[in-house]
Short mmCIF file of C-alpha atoms and ligand atoms in Angstrom, two decimals:
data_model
loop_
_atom_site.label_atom_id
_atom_site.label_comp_id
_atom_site.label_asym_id
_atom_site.label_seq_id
_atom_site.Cartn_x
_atom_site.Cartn_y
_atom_site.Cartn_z
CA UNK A 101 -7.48 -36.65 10.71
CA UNK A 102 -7.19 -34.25 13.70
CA UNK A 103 -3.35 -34.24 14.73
CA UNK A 104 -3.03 -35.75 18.68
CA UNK A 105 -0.32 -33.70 18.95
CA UNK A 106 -1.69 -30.35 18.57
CA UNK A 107 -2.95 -28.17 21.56
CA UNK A 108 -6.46 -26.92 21.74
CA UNK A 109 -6.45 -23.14 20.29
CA UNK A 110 -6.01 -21.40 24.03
CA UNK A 111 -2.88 -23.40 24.11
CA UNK A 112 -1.94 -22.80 20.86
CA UNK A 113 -2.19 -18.85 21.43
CA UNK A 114 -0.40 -18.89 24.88
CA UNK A 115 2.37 -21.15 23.72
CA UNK A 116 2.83 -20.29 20.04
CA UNK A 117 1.63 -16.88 19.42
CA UNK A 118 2.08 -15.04 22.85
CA UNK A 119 5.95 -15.20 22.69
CA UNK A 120 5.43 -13.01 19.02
CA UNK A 121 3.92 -10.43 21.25
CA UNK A 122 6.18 -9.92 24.06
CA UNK A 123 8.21 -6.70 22.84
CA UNK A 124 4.58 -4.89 22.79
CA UNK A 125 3.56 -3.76 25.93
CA UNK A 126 0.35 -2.72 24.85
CA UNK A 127 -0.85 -6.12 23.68
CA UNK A 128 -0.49 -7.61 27.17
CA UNK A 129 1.12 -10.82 25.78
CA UNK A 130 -2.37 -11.97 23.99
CA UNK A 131 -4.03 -11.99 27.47
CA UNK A 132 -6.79 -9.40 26.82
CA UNK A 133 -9.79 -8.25 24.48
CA UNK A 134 -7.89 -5.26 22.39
CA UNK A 135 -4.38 -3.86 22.37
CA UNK A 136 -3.44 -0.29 22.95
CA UNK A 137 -1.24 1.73 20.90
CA UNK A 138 -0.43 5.45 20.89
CA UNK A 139 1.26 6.79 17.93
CA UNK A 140 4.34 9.33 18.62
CA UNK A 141 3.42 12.86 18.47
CA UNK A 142 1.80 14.87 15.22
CA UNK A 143 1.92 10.79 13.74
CA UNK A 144 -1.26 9.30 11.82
CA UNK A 145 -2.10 5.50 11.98
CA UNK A 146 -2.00 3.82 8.56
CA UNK A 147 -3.96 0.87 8.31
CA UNK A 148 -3.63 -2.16 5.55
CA UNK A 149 -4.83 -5.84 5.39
CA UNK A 150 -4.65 -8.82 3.36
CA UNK A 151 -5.60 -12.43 3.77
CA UNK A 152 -4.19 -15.66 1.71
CA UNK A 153 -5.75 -18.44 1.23
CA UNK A 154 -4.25 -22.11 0.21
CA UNK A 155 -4.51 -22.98 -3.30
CA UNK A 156 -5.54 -19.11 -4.48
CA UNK A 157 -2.69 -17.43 -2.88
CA UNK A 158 0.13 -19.86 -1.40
CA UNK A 159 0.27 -23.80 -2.56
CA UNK A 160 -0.53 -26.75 -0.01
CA UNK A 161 3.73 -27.65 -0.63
CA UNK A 162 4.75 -24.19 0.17
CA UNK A 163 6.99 -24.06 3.50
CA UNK A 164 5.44 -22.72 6.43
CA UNK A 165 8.15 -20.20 7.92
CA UNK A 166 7.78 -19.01 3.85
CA UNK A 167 3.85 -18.60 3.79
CA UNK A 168 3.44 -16.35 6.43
CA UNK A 169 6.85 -14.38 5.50
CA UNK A 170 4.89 -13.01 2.46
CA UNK A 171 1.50 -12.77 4.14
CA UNK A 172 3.54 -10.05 6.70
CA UNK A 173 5.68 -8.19 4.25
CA UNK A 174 3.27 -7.72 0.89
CA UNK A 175 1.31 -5.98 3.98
CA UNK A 176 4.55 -4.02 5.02
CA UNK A 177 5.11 -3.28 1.35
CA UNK A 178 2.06 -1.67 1.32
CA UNK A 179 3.14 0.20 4.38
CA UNK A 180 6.20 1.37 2.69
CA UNK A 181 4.10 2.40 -0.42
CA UNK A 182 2.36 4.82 1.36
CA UNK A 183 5.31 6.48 3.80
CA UNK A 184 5.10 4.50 6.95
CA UNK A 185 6.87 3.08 9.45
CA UNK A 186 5.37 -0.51 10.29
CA UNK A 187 4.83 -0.61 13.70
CA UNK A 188 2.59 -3.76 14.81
CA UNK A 189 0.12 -6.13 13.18
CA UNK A 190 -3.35 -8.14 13.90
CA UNK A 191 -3.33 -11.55 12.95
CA UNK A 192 -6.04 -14.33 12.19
CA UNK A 193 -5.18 -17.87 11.08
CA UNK A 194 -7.92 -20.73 10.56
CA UNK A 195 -6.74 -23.68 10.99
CA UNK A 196 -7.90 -27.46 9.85
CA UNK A 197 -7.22 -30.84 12.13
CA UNK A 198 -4.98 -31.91 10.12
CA UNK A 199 -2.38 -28.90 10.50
CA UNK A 200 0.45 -30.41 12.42
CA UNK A 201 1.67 -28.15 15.25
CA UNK A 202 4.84 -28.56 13.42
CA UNK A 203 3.50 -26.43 10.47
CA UNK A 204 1.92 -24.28 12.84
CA UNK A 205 5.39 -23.75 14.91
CA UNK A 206 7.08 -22.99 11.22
CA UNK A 207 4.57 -20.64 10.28
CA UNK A 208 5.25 -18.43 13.62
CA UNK A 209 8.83 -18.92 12.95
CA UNK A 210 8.84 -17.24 9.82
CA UNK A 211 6.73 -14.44 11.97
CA UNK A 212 9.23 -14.41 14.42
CA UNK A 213 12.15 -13.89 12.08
CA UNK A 214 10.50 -10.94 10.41
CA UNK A 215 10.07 -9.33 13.56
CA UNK A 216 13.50 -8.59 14.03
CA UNK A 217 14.24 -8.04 10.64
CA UNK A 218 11.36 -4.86 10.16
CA UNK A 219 11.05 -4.07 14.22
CA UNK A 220 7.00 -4.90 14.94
CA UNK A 221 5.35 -7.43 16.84
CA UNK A 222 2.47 -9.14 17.35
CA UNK A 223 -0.64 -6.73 18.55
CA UNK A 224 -3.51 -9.64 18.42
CA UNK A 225 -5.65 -11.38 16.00
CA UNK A 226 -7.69 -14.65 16.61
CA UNK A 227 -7.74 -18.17 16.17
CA UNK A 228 -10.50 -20.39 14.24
CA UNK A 229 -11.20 -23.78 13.08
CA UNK A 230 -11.60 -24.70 9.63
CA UNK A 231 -13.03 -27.67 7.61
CA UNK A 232 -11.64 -25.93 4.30
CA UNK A 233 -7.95 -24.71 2.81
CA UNK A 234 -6.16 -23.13 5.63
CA UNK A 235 -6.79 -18.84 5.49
CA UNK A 236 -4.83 -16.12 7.10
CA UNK A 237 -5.43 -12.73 7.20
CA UNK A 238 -3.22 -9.92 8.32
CA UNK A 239 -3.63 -6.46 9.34
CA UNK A 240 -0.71 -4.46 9.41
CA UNK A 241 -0.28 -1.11 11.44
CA UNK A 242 2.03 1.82 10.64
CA UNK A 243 2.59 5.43 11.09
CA UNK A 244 3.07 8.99 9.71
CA UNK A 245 3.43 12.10 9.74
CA UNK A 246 0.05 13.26 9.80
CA UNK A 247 -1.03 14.93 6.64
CA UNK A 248 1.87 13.22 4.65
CA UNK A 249 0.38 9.83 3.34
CA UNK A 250 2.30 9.12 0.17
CA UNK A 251 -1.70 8.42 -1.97
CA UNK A 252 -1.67 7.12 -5.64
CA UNK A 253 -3.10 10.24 -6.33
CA UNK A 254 -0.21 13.23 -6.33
CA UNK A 255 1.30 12.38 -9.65
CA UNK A 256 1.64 15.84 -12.12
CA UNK A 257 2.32 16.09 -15.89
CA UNK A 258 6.27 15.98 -16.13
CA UNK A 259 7.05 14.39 -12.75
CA UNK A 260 9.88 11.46 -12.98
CA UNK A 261 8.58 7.62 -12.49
CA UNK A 262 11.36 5.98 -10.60
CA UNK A 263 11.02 1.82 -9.41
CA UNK A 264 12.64 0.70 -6.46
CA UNK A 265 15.51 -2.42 -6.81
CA UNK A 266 14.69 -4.78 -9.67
CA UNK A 267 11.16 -5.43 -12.34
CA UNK A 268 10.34 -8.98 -13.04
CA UNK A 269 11.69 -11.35 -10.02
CA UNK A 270 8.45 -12.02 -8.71
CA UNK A 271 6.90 -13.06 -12.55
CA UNK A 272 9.58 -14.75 -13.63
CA UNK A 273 10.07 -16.81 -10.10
CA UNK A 274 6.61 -18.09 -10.39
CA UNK A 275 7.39 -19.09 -13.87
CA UNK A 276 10.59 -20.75 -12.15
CA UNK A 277 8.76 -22.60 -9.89
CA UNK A 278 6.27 -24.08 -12.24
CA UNK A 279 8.77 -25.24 -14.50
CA UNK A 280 8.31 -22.96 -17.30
CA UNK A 281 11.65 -20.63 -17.03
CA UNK A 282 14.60 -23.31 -16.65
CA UNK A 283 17.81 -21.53 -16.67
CA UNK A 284 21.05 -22.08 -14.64
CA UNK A 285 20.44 -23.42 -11.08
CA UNK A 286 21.40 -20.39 -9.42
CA UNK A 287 19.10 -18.50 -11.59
CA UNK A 288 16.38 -20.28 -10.95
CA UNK A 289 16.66 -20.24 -7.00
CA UNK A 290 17.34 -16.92 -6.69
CA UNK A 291 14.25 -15.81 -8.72
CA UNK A 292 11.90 -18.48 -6.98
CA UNK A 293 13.50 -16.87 -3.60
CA UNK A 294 12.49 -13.45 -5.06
CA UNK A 295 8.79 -14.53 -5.62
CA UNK A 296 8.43 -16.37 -2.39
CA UNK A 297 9.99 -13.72 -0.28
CA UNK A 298 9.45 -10.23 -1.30
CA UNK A 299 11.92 -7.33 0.00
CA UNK A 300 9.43 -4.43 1.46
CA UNK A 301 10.74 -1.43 1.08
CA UNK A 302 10.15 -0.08 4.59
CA UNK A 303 13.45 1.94 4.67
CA UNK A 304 12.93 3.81 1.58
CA UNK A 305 9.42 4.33 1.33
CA UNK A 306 9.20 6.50 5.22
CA UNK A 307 12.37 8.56 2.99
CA UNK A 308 9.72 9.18 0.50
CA UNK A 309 7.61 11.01 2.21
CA UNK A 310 7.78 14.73 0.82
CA UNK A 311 9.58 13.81 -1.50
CA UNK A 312 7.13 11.40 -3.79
CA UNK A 313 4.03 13.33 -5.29
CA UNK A 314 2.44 9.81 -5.87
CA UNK A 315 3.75 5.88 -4.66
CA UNK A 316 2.11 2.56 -4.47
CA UNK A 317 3.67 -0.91 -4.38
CA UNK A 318 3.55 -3.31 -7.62
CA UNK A 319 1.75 -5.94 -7.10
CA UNK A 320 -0.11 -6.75 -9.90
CA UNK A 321 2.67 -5.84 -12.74
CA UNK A 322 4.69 -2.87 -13.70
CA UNK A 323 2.33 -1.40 -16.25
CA UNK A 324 -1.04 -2.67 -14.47
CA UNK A 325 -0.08 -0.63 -11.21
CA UNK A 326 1.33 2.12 -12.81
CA UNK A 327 -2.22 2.19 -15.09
CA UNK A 328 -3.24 2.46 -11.10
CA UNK A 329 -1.47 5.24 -10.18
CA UNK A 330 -2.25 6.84 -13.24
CA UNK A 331 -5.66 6.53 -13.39
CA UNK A 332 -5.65 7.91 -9.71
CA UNK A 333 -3.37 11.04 -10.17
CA UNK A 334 -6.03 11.50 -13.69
CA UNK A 335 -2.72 11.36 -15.76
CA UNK A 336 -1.00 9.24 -18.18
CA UNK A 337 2.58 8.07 -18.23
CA UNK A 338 5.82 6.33 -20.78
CA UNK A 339 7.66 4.21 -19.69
CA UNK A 340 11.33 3.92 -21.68
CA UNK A 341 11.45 -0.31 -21.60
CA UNK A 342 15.17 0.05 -21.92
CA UNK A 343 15.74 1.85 -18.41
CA UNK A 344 13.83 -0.83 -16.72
CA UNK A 345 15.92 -2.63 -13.90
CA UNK A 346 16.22 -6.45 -13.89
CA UNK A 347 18.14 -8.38 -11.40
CA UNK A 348 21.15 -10.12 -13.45
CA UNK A 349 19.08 -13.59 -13.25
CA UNK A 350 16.38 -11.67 -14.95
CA UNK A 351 18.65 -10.19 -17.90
CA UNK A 352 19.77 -13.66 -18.15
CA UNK A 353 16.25 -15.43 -18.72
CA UNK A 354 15.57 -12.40 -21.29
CA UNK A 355 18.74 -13.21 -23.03
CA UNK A 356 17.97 -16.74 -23.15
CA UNK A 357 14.43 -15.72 -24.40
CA UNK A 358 12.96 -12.12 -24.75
CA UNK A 359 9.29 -12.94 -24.46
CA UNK A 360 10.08 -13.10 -20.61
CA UNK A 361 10.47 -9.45 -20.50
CA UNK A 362 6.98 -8.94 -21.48
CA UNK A 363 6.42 -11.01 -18.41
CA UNK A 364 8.87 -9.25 -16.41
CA UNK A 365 7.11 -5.64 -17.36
CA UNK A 366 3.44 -7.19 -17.14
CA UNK A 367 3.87 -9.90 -14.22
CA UNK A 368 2.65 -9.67 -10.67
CA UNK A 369 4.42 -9.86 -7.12
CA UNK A 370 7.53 -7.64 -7.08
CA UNK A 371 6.94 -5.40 -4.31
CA UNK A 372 9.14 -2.52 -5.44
CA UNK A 373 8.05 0.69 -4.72
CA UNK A 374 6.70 2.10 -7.78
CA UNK A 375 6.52 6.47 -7.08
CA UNK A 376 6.61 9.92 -9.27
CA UNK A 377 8.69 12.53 -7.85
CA UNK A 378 9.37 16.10 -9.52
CA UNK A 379 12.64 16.50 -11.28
CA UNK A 380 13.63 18.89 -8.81
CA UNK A 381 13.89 16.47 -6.35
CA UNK A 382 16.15 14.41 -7.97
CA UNK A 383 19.09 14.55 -5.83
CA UNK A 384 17.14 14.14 -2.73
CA UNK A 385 15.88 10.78 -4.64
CA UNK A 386 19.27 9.89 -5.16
CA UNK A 387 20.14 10.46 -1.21
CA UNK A 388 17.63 9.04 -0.19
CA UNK A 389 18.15 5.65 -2.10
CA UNK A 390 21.62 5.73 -0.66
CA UNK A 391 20.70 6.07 2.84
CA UNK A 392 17.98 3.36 2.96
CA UNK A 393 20.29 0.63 0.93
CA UNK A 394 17.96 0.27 -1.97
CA UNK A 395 18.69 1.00 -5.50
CA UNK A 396 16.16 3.42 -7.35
CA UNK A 397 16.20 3.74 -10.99
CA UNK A 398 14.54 6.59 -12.95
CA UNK A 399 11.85 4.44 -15.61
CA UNK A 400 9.94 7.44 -16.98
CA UNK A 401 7.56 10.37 -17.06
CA UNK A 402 4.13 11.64 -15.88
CA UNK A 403 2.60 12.52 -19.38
CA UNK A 404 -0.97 13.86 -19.96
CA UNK A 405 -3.90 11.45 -19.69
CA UNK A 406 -4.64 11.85 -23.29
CA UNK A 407 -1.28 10.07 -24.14
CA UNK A 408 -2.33 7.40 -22.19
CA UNK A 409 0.16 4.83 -19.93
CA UNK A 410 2.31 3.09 -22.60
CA UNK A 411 6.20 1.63 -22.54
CA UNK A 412 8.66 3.00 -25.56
CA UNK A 413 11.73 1.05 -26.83
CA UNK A 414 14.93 2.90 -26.95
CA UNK A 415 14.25 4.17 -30.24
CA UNK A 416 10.77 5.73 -28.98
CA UNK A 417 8.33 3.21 -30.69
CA UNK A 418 5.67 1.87 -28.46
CA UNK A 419 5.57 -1.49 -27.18
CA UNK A 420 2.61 -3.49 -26.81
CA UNK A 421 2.33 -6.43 -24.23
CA UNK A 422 0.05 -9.63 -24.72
CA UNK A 423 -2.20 -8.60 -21.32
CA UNK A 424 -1.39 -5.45 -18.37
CA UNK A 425 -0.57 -7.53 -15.79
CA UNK A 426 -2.33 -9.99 -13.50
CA UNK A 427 -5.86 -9.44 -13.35
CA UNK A 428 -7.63 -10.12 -10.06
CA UNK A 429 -10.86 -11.79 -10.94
MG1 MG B 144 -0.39 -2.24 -2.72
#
């Protein structure tokens, strides 16, 4: 039933979306056909997108401010995979009749308040009608240095594999919020808080750059992304299980129940940075960490392809996992 209260979509634009655009000069407050940017001096534009649609991606329950908090950052995250800065994004949302403006107002809230929390604003996008589940898609804009691109494909035989903050959240917070992990209450919020709103690593990942021989973002799992990379960089890599991070609600859950770290190694939706680095750059690493604010833990090494992309227990046996990762159909 279409909602009386909600303004046609040139309204909705001028009164909802335009204010997301006002700290970009160049996208003339939604008025025009394009937007302008120039990026700084000896920069490169990096380009990502991703859309989400309800049901697939996000459920019909899901708050608003929440759904398009993880549509914007799982785009930044792959903006901090690859070195850049995030500097602006397009944005298209399809909406049905019977989207309240209210949803609609929570939805560009969320925007808003990521805004100021990663510095970018809204460049443009468009606005459609839709008889089926609501879609959004996002293109996210960054910059660097040109030539410097962090690609999946730099790793070399004997590099380090280092993650970025913790391995599992996003797995075992899905789990969380279907019912299937109960733990303590605390527990249980803070993981389905980890799932629902990732951390992108936009502060570290711009560090990376000359540093990192090889970064992407997990997204899919631990060992399914780093099977990525690998397969990319035309090398193979071990993993040492044991040097893994988990966040302490994570340790917890495995405590309670160690099958979950087979999730936590395997499951999707982390967002940590996931990057090999030579051993000579170490330190840097370690500085580097430091001065963006985000832990980075050392998980393994760059082997050669024919030992293939496999985890190790602590006392060097291999571990095998029931499937690598979420598989996109
Ligand atoms: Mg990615």
């Amino acid at each position: 039933m279409p909602q009386p209260d909600r303004p046609d979509e040139f309204s909705l634009i001028a009164k909802v979306f335009a204010p997301l655009s006002a700290e970009a000069p160049g996208a003339f407050g939604l008025t025009d056909d394009a937007a302008l940017f120039a990026p700084g001096e000896g920069m490169e534009i990096v380009l990502t997108v991703d859309a989400i649609v309800e049901g697939v991606h996000f459920l019909s329950s899901d708050p608003a401010d929440s759904v398009a908090q993880k549509l914007l950052r799982v785009n930044l995250s792959d903006l901090a995979a690859k070195g850049a800065t995030p500097r602006g994004y397009l944005l298209v949302t399809s909406w049905r009749a019977d989207t309240t403006l209210a949803w609609i107002e929570g939805f560009a809230d969320g925007l808003r308040r990521d805004q100021k929390t990663f510095g970018i604003a809204l460049w443009g996008g468009d606005t459609v009608s839709t008889p089926g589940p609501l879609n959004f898609s996002l293109t996210a804009i960054g910059e660097v240095p040109r030539g410097k691109m962090l690609r999946r494909s730099g790793a070399r035989i004997g590099d380090d594999l280092y993650v970025s903050g913790t391995i599992g959240d996003g797995a075992l917070g899905l789990a969380a919020a279907e019912g299937r992990l109960v733990g303590a209450l605390e527990d249980v919020r803070s993981l389905i808080d980890r799932y629902r709103c990732p951390q992108p690593r936009t502060a570290l990942g711009s560090r990376l750059v000359g540093l990192a021989s090889a970064a992407l973002d997990v997204s899919d799992g631990l060992m399914a992304d780093l099977g990525h990379l690998c397969e990319t960089s035309g090398v193979g890599a071990r993993i040492e299980a044991s040097l893994v991070p988990l966040s302490p609600a994570a340790s917890r859950a495995v405590d309670a129940n160690s099958s979950w770290f087979g999730t936590a190694l395997t499951g999707g939706d982390d967002y940590e940075l996931l990057f090999a680095a030579s051993p000579a750059n170490a330190a840097r690493i370690a500085a580097v960490a430091t001065e963006s604010g985000v832990a980075v833990t050392r998980i393994g090494t760059v082997v050669s392809r024919e030992e293939g992309v496999h985890a190790v227990d602590s006392q060097g046996s291999p571990l095998a996992f029931g499937q690598l990762g979420f598989k996109h159909f």
